[in-house]
């Protein structure tokens, strides 16, 4: 599924060359989410090295899709185009049930656009491509956590409130 069909920014599958930019955009995502849960005061940059390793491993994994939109070269003084936006999604195989006919659940792990490229349809194009990928793989449900800024887009694409209460535990 190379580039997205139709109008809008060209979306492509990320490659190893994109790793530095993927790490940059992922770090930007957490800076913008704010709050102690996403950006704890005790955090250091060690997680960025771990992120680069995991992203490199997952670039070619069938259960992970990492999509990007290239920048236009206007945001950097050295002429390097960089990435304008990225989106990461995974598919998890769970046990089938009456509410999950085949047990396949999709997760949108994060969609982020560089501030200098916002309001150009990049997130929308990435999300539509990710939703196509989920449909092709017969995913029964797609989950995501939305920022306040991103929620209107996700609702427009058909996402609704999740019926399950969310809890978490950290060892």
PDB file of N, CA and C in Angstrom, residues 45-117:
ATOM      1  N   UNK A  45      16.299  11.042  28.704  1.00  0.00           N
ATOM      2  CA  UNK A  45      16.227  10.722  27.280  1.00  0.00           C
ATOM      3  C   UNK A  45      16.613   9.290  26.936  1.00  0.00           C
ATOM      4  N   UNK A  46      16.814   8.435  27.935  1.00  0.00           N
ATOM      5  CA  UNK A  46      17.182   7.041  27.676  1.00  0.00           C
ATOM      6  C   UNK A  46      16.110   6.339  26.841  1.00  0.00           C
ATOM      7  N   UNK A  47      14.863   6.699  27.061  1.00  0.00           N
ATOM      8  CA  UNK A  47      13.773   6.058  26.333  1.00  0.00           C
ATOM      9  C   UNK A  47      13.865   6.297  24.829  1.00  0.00           C
ATOM     10  N   UNK A  48      14.497   7.388  24.415  1.00  0.00           N
ATOM     11  CA  UNK A  48      14.619   7.677  22.985  1.00  0.00           C
ATOM     12  C   UNK A  48      15.487   6.652  22.273  1.00  0.00           C
ATOM     13  N   UNK A  49      16.558   6.199  22.930  1.00  0.00           N
ATOM     14  CA  UNK A  49      17.410   5.152  22.343  1.00  0.00           C
ATOM     15  C   UNK A  49      16.638   3.846  22.226  1.00  0.00           C
ATOM     16  N   UNK A  50      15.885   3.507  23.275  1.00  0.00           N
ATOM     17  CA  UNK A  50      15.066   2.289  23.241  1.00  0.00           C
ATOM     18  C   UNK A  50      14.007   2.395  22.154  1.00  0.00           C
ATOM     19  N   UNK A  51      13.416   3.581  22.003  1.00  0.00           N
ATOM     20  CA  UNK A  51      12.422   3.803  20.958  1.00  0.00           C
ATOM     21  C   UNK A  51      13.012   3.558  19.576  1.00  0.00           C
ATOM     22  N   UNK A  52      14.193   4.070  19.316  1.00  0.00           N
ATOM     23  CA  UNK A  52      14.835   3.889  18.008  1.00  0.00           C
ATOM     24  C   UNK A  52      15.049   2.412  17.702  1.00  0.00           C
ATOM     25  N   UNK A  53      15.476   1.651  18.705  1.00  0.00           N
ATOM     26  CA  UNK A  53      15.705   0.209  18.515  1.00  0.00           C
ATOM     27  C   UNK A  53      14.393  -0.498  18.179  1.00  0.00           C
ATOM     28  N   UNK A  54      13.349  -0.214  18.939  1.00  0.00           N
ATOM     29  CA  UNK A  54      12.063  -0.876  18.723  1.00  0.00           C
ATOM     30  C   UNK A  54      11.456  -0.465  17.380  1.00  0.00           C
ATOM     31  N   UNK A  55      11.521   0.807  17.049  1.00  0.00           N
ATOM     32  CA  UNK A  55      11.000   1.243  15.753  1.00  0.00           C
ATOM     33  C   UNK A  55      11.711   0.545  14.599  1.00  0.00           C
ATOM     34  N   UNK A  56      13.030   0.434  14.685  1.00  0.00           N
ATOM     35  CA  UNK A  56      13.785  -0.239  13.624  1.00  0.00           C
ATOM     36  C   UNK A  56      13.321  -1.687  13.468  1.00  0.00           C
ATOM     37  N   UNK A  57      13.106  -2.368  14.600  1.00  0.00           N
ATOM     38  CA  UNK A  57      12.621  -3.754  14.556  1.00  0.00           C
ATOM     39  C   UNK A  57      11.231  -3.834  13.939  1.00  0.00           C
ATOM     40  N   UNK A  58      10.393  -2.845  14.229  1.00  0.00           N
ATOM     41  CA  UNK A  58       8.995  -2.921  13.818  1.00  0.00           C
ATOM     42  C   UNK A  58       8.722  -2.398  12.415  1.00  0.00           C
ATOM     43  N   UNK A  59       9.699  -1.783  11.786  1.00  0.00           N
ATOM     44  CA  UNK A  59       9.496  -1.266  10.437  1.00  0.00           C
ATOM     45  C   UNK A  59       9.058  -2.337   9.451  1.00  0.00           C
ATOM     46  N   UNK A  60       9.498  -3.560   9.669  1.00  0.00           N
ATOM     47  CA  UNK A  60       9.192  -4.642   8.720  1.00  0.00           C
ATOM     48  C   UNK A  60       8.281  -5.711   9.316  1.00  0.00           C
ATOM     49  N   UNK A  61       7.674  -5.430  10.449  1.00  0.00           N
ATOM     50  CA  UNK A  61       6.778  -6.386  11.091  1.00  0.00           C
ATOM     51  C   UNK A  61       5.382  -6.287  10.484  1.00  0.00           C
ATOM     52  N   UNK A  62       4.753  -7.429  10.211  1.00  0.00           N
ATOM     53  CA  UNK A  62       3.421  -7.430   9.602  1.00  0.00           C
ATOM     54  C   UNK A  62       2.340  -6.847  10.503  1.00  0.00           C
ATOM     55  N   UNK A  63       2.523  -6.906  11.809  1.00  0.00           N
ATOM     56  CA  UNK A  63       1.495  -6.440  12.743  1.00  0.00           C
ATOM     57  C   UNK A  63       1.659  -4.966  13.118  1.00  0.00           C
ATOM     58  N   UNK A  64       2.602  -4.277  12.472  1.00  0.00           N
ATOM     59  CA  UNK A  64       2.840  -2.858  12.755  1.00  0.00           C
ATOM     60  C   UNK A  64       2.850  -2.100  11.433  1.00  0.00           C
ATOM     61  N   UNK A  65       2.236  -0.931  11.451  1.00  0.00           N
ATOM     62  CA  UNK A  65       2.244  -0.065  10.266  1.00  0.00           C
ATOM     63  C   UNK A  65       2.725   1.309  10.706  1.00  0.00           C
ATOM     64  N   UNK A  66       3.795   1.782  10.105  1.00  0.00           N
ATOM     65  CA  UNK A  66       4.341   3.108  10.412  1.00  0.00           C
ATOM     66  C   UNK A  66       4.296   3.921   9.119  1.00  0.00           C
ATOM     67  N   UNK A  67       3.438   4.927   9.126  1.00  0.00           N
ATOM     68  CA  UNK A  67       3.237   5.752   7.935  1.00  0.00           C
ATOM     69  C   UNK A  67       3.768   7.154   8.170  1.00  0.00           C
ATOM     70  N   UNK A  68       4.239   7.773   7.110  1.00  0.00           N
ATOM     71  CA  UNK A  68       4.796   9.118   7.201  1.00  0.00           C
ATOM     72  C   UNK A  68       4.339   9.969   6.028  1.00  0.00           C
ATOM     73  N   UNK A  69       4.441  11.283   6.245  1.00  0.00           N
ATOM     74  CA  UNK A  69       4.274  12.274   5.190  1.00  0.00           C
ATOM     75  C   UNK A  69       5.571  13.069   5.186  1.00  0.00           C
ATOM     76  N   UNK A  70       6.195  13.187   4.022  1.00  0.00           N
ATOM     77  CA  UNK A  70       7.440  13.942   3.907  1.00  0.00           C
ATOM     78  C   UNK A  70       7.178  15.436   4.022  1.00  0.00           C
ATOM     79  N   UNK A  71       8.165  16.133   4.605  1.00  0.00           N
ATOM     80  CA  UNK A  71       8.115  17.589   4.653  1.00  0.00           C
ATOM     81  C   UNK A  71       8.420  18.158   3.285  1.00  0.00           C
ATOM     82  N   UNK A  72       8.219  19.442   3.142  1.00  0.00           N
ATOM     83  CA  UNK A  72       8.448  20.072   1.834  1.00  0.00           C
ATOM     84  C   UNK A  72       9.777  20.794   1.731  1.00  0.00           C
ATOM     85  N   UNK A  73      10.596  20.739   2.794  1.00  0.00           N
ATOM     86  CA  UNK A  73      11.906  21.363   2.755  1.00  0.00           C
ATOM     87  C   UNK A  73      11.928  22.783   3.250  1.00  0.00           C
ATOM     88  N   UNK A  74      10.750  23.353   3.543  1.00  0.00           N
ATOM     89  CA  UNK A  74      10.698  24.750   3.984  1.00  0.00           C
ATOM     90  C   UNK A  74      10.959  24.919   5.475  1.00  0.00           C
ATOM     91  N   UNK A  75      10.887  23.828   6.244  1.00  0.00           N
ATOM     92  CA  UNK A  75      10.981  23.992   7.695  1.00  0.00           C
ATOM     93  C   UNK A  75      12.408  23.965   8.225  1.00  0.00           C
ATOM     94  N   UNK A  76      13.355  23.473   7.444  1.00  0.00           N
ATOM     95  CA  UNK A  76      14.748  23.383   7.897  1.00  0.00           C
ATOM     96  C   UNK A  76      15.629  24.313   7.078  1.00  0.00           C
ATOM     97  N   UNK A  77      16.567  24.966   7.734  1.00  0.00           N
ATOM     98  CA  UNK A  77      17.448  25.890   7.023  1.00  0.00           C
ATOM     99  C   UNK A  77      18.460  25.162   6.143  1.00  0.00           C
ATOM    100  N   UNK A  78      18.747  23.905   6.455  1.00  0.00           N
ATOM    101  CA  UNK A  78      19.752  23.184   5.668  1.00  0.00           C
ATOM    102  C   UNK A  78      19.152  22.489   4.446  1.00  0.00           C
ATOM    103  N   UNK A  79      17.851  22.677   4.210  1.00  0.00           N
ATOM    104  CA  UNK A  79      17.230  22.098   3.025  1.00  0.00           C
ATOM    105  C   UNK A  79      16.777  20.669   3.210  1.00  0.00           C
ATOM    106  N   UNK A  80      17.064  20.039   4.339  1.00  0.00           N
ATOM    107  CA  UNK A  80      16.608  18.682   4.597  1.00  0.00           C
ATOM    108  C   UNK A  80      15.103  18.695   4.774  1.00  0.00           C
ATOM    109  N   UNK A  81      14.422  17.833   4.066  1.00  0.00           N
ATOM    110  CA  UNK A  81      12.971  17.833   4.094  1.00  0.00           C
ATOM    111  C   UNK A  81      12.414  17.340   5.419  1.00  0.00           C
ATOM    112  N   UNK A  82      13.037  16.394   6.048  1.00  0.00           N
ATOM    113  CA  UNK A  82      12.491  15.844   7.272  1.00  0.00           C
ATOM    114  C   UNK A  82      11.115  15.255   7.043  1.00  0.00           C
ATOM    115  N   UNK A  83      10.434  14.940   8.122  1.00  0.00           N
ATOM    116  CA  UNK A  83       9.073  14.427   8.042  1.00  0.00           C
ATOM    117  C   UNK A  83       8.110  15.472   8.563  1.00  0.00           C
ATOM    118  N   UNK A  84       6.984  15.597   7.894  1.00  0.00           N
ATOM    119  CA  UNK A  84       5.936  16.509   8.338  1.00  0.00           C
ATOM    120  C   UNK A  84       5.067  15.838   9.392  1.00  0.00           C
ATOM    121  N   UNK A  85       4.845  14.521   9.248  1.00  0.00           N
ATOM    122  CA  UNK A  85       3.938  13.816  10.157  1.00  0.00           C
ATOM    123  C   UNK A  85       4.203  12.321  10.111  1.00  0.00           C
ATOM    124  N   UNK A  86       3.748  11.651  11.154  1.00  0.00           N
ATOM    125  CA  UNK A  86       3.817  10.188  11.174  1.00  0.00           C
ATOM    126  C   UNK A  86       2.646   9.626  11.968  1.00  0.00           C
ATOM    127  N   UNK A  87       2.356   8.378  11.719  1.00  0.00           N
ATOM    128  CA  UNK A  87       1.329   7.654  12.460  1.00  0.00           C
ATOM    129  C   UNK A  87       1.755   6.213  12.599  1.00  0.00           C
ATOM    130  N   UNK A  88       1.518   5.646  13.784  1.00  0.00           N
ATOM    131  CA  UNK A  88       1.935   4.275  14.072  1.00  0.00           C
ATOM    132  C   UNK A  88       0.725   3.486  14.547  1.00  0.00           C
ATOM    133  N   UNK A  89       0.559   2.298  14.009  1.00  0.00           N
ATOM    134  CA  UNK A  89      -0.558   1.441  14.397  1.00  0.00           C
ATOM    135  C   UNK A  89      -0.078   0.009  14.541  1.00  0.00           C
ATOM    136  N   UNK A  90      -0.761  -0.736  15.396  1.00  0.00           N
ATOM    137  CA  UNK A  90      -0.444  -2.145  15.596  1.00  0.00           C
ATOM    138  C   UNK A  90      -1.725  -2.967  15.563  1.00  0.00           C
ATOM    139  N   UNK A  91      -1.558  -4.255  15.334  1.00  0.00           N
ATOM    140  CA  UNK A  91      -2.664  -5.201  15.432  1.00  0.00           C
ATOM    141  C   UNK A  91      -2.284  -6.245  16.466  1.00  0.00           C
ATOM    142  N   UNK A  92      -3.187  -6.483  17.380  1.00  0.00           N
ATOM    143  CA  UNK A  92      -2.983  -7.465  18.441  1.00  0.00           C
ATOM    144  C   UNK A  92      -4.012  -8.584  18.283  1.00  0.00           C
ATOM    145  N   UNK A  93      -3.555  -9.814  18.387  1.00  0.00           N
ATOM    146  CA  UNK A  93      -4.467 -10.951  18.315  1.00  0.00           C
ATOM    147  C   UNK A  93      -4.892 -11.338  19.723  1.00  0.00           C
ATOM    148  N   UNK A  94      -6.149 -11.142  20.024  1.00  0.00           N
ATOM    149  CA  UNK A  94      -6.723 -11.556  21.298  1.00  0.00           C
ATOM    150  C   UNK A  94      -7.656 -12.734  21.063  1.00  0.00           C
ATOM    151  N   UNK A  95      -8.232 -13.221  22.132  1.00  0.00           N
ATOM    152  CA  UNK A  95      -9.186 -14.322  21.989  1.00  0.00           C
ATOM    153  C   UNK A  95     -10.494 -13.799  21.403  1.00  0.00           C
ATOM    154  N   UNK A  96     -11.057 -14.492  20.406  1.00  0.00           N
ATOM    155  CA  UNK A  96     -12.341 -14.063  19.851  1.00  0.00           C
ATOM    156  C   UNK A  96     -13.444 -14.147  20.902  1.00  0.00           C
ATOM    157  N   UNK A  97     -14.445 -13.353  20.734  1.00  0.00           N
ATOM    158  CA  UNK A  97     -15.606 -13.347  21.609  1.00  0.00           C
ATOM    159  C   UNK A  97     -16.776 -12.729  20.872  1.00  0.00           C
ATOM    160  N   UNK A  98     -17.934 -12.666  21.513  1.00  0.00           N
ATOM    161  CA  UNK A  98     -19.105 -12.107  20.825  1.00  0.00           C
ATOM    162  C   UNK A  98     -18.924 -10.644  20.429  1.00  0.00           C
ATOM    163  N   UNK A  99     -18.065  -9.937  21.131  1.00  0.00           N
ATOM    164  CA  UNK A  99     -17.814  -8.529  20.805  1.00  0.00           C
ATOM    165  C   UNK A  99     -16.563  -8.347  19.943  1.00  0.00           C
ATOM    166  N   UNK A 100     -15.795  -9.418  19.749  1.00  0.00           N
ATOM    167  CA  UNK A 100     -14.593  -9.416  18.890  1.00  0.00           C
ATOM    168  C   UNK A 100     -14.604 -10.696  18.073  1.00  0.00           C
ATOM    169  N   UNK A 101     -15.306 -10.696  16.967  1.00  0.00           N
ATOM    170  CA  UNK A 101     -15.555 -11.930  16.206  1.00  0.00           C
ATOM    171  C   UNK A 101     -14.296 -12.719  15.857  1.00  0.00           C
ATOM    172  N   UNK A 102     -13.189 -12.028  15.558  1.00  0.00           N
ATOM    173  CA  UNK A 102     -11.957 -12.750  15.234  1.00  0.00           C
ATOM    174  C   UNK A 102     -10.833 -12.457  16.230  1.00  0.00           C
ATOM    175  N   UNK A 103     -11.102 -11.598  17.197  1.00  0.00           N
ATOM    176  CA  UNK A 103     -10.116 -11.286  18.229  1.00  0.00           C
ATOM    177  C   UNK A 103      -9.035 -10.305  17.820  1.00  0.00           C
ATOM    178  N   UNK A 104      -9.086  -9.784  16.601  1.00  0.00           N
ATOM    179  CA  UNK A 104      -8.053  -8.841  16.146  1.00  0.00           C
ATOM    180  C   UNK A 104      -8.440  -7.413  16.528  1.00  0.00           C
ATOM    181  N   UNK A 105      -7.558  -6.782  17.315  1.00  0.00           N
ATOM    182  CA  UNK A 105      -7.778  -5.407  17.741  1.00  0.00           C
ATOM    183  C   UNK A 105      -6.655  -4.538  17.191  1.00  0.00           C
ATOM    184  N   UNK A 106      -7.049  -3.449  16.578  1.00  0.00           N
ATOM    185  CA  UNK A 106      -6.087  -2.479  16.102  1.00  0.00           C
ATOM    186  C   UNK A 106      -5.884  -1.396  17.147  1.00  0.00           C
ATOM    187  N   UNK A 107      -4.673  -0.871  17.198  1.00  0.00           N
ATOM    188  CA  UNK A 107      -4.340   0.227  18.106  1.00  0.00           C
ATOM    189  C   UNK A 107      -3.634   1.309  17.312  1.00  0.00           C
ATOM    190  N   UNK A 108      -4.143   2.515  17.379  1.00  0.00           N
ATOM    191  CA  UNK A 108      -3.424   3.652  16.822  1.00  0.00           C
ATOM    192  C   UNK A 108      -2.549   4.153  17.963  1.00  0.00           C
ATOM    193  N   UNK A 109      -1.247   3.954  17.841  1.00  0.00           N
ATOM    194  CA  UNK A 109      -0.300   4.251  18.908  1.00  0.00           C
ATOM    195  C   UNK A 109       0.000   5.744  18.985  1.00  0.00           C
ATOM    196  N   UNK A 110      -0.078   6.410  17.897  1.00  0.00           N
ATOM    197  CA  UNK A 110       0.169   7.842  17.916  1.00  0.00           C
ATOM    198  C   UNK A 110       0.216   8.410  16.518  1.00  0.00           C
ATOM    199  N   UNK A 111      -0.406   9.550  16.354  1.00  0.00           N
ATOM    200  CA  UNK A 111      -0.333  10.319  15.117  1.00  0.00           C
ATOM    201  C   UNK A 111       0.136  11.702  15.530  1.00  0.00           C
ATOM    202  N   UNK A 112       1.193  12.182  14.912  1.00  0.00           N
ATOM    203  CA  UNK A 112       1.731  13.487  15.285  1.00  0.00           C
ATOM    204  C   UNK A 112       2.212  14.221  14.036  1.00  0.00           C
ATOM    205  N   UNK A 113       1.958  15.531  14.040  1.00  0.00           N
ATOM    206  CA  UNK A 113       2.388  16.395  12.949  1.00  0.00           C
ATOM    207  C   UNK A 113       3.298  17.477  13.519  1.00  0.00           C
ATOM    208  N   UNK A 114       4.414  17.706  12.849  1.00  0.00           N
ATOM    209  CA  UNK A 114       5.315  18.788  13.229  1.00  0.00           C
ATOM    210  C   UNK A 114       4.516  20.085  13.224  1.00  0.00           C
ATOM    211  N   UNK A 115       4.704  20.943  14.240  1.00  0.00           N
ATOM    212  CA  UNK A 115       3.917  22.185  14.314  1.00  0.00           C
ATOM    213  C   UNK A 115       3.961  23.043  13.050  1.00  0.00           C
ATOM    214  N   UNK A 116       5.078  23.046  12.341  1.00  0.00           N
ATOM    215  CA  UNK A 116       5.175  23.877  11.137  1.00  0.00           C
ATOM    216  C   UNK A 116       4.385  23.309   9.954  1.00  0.00           C
ATOM    217  N   UNK A 117       3.831  22.091  10.097  1.00  0.00           N
ATOM    218  CA  UNK A 117       3.070  21.465   9.013  1.00  0.00           C
ATOM    219  C   UNK A 117       1.614  21.206   9.383  1.00  0.00           C
TER     220      UNK A 117
END
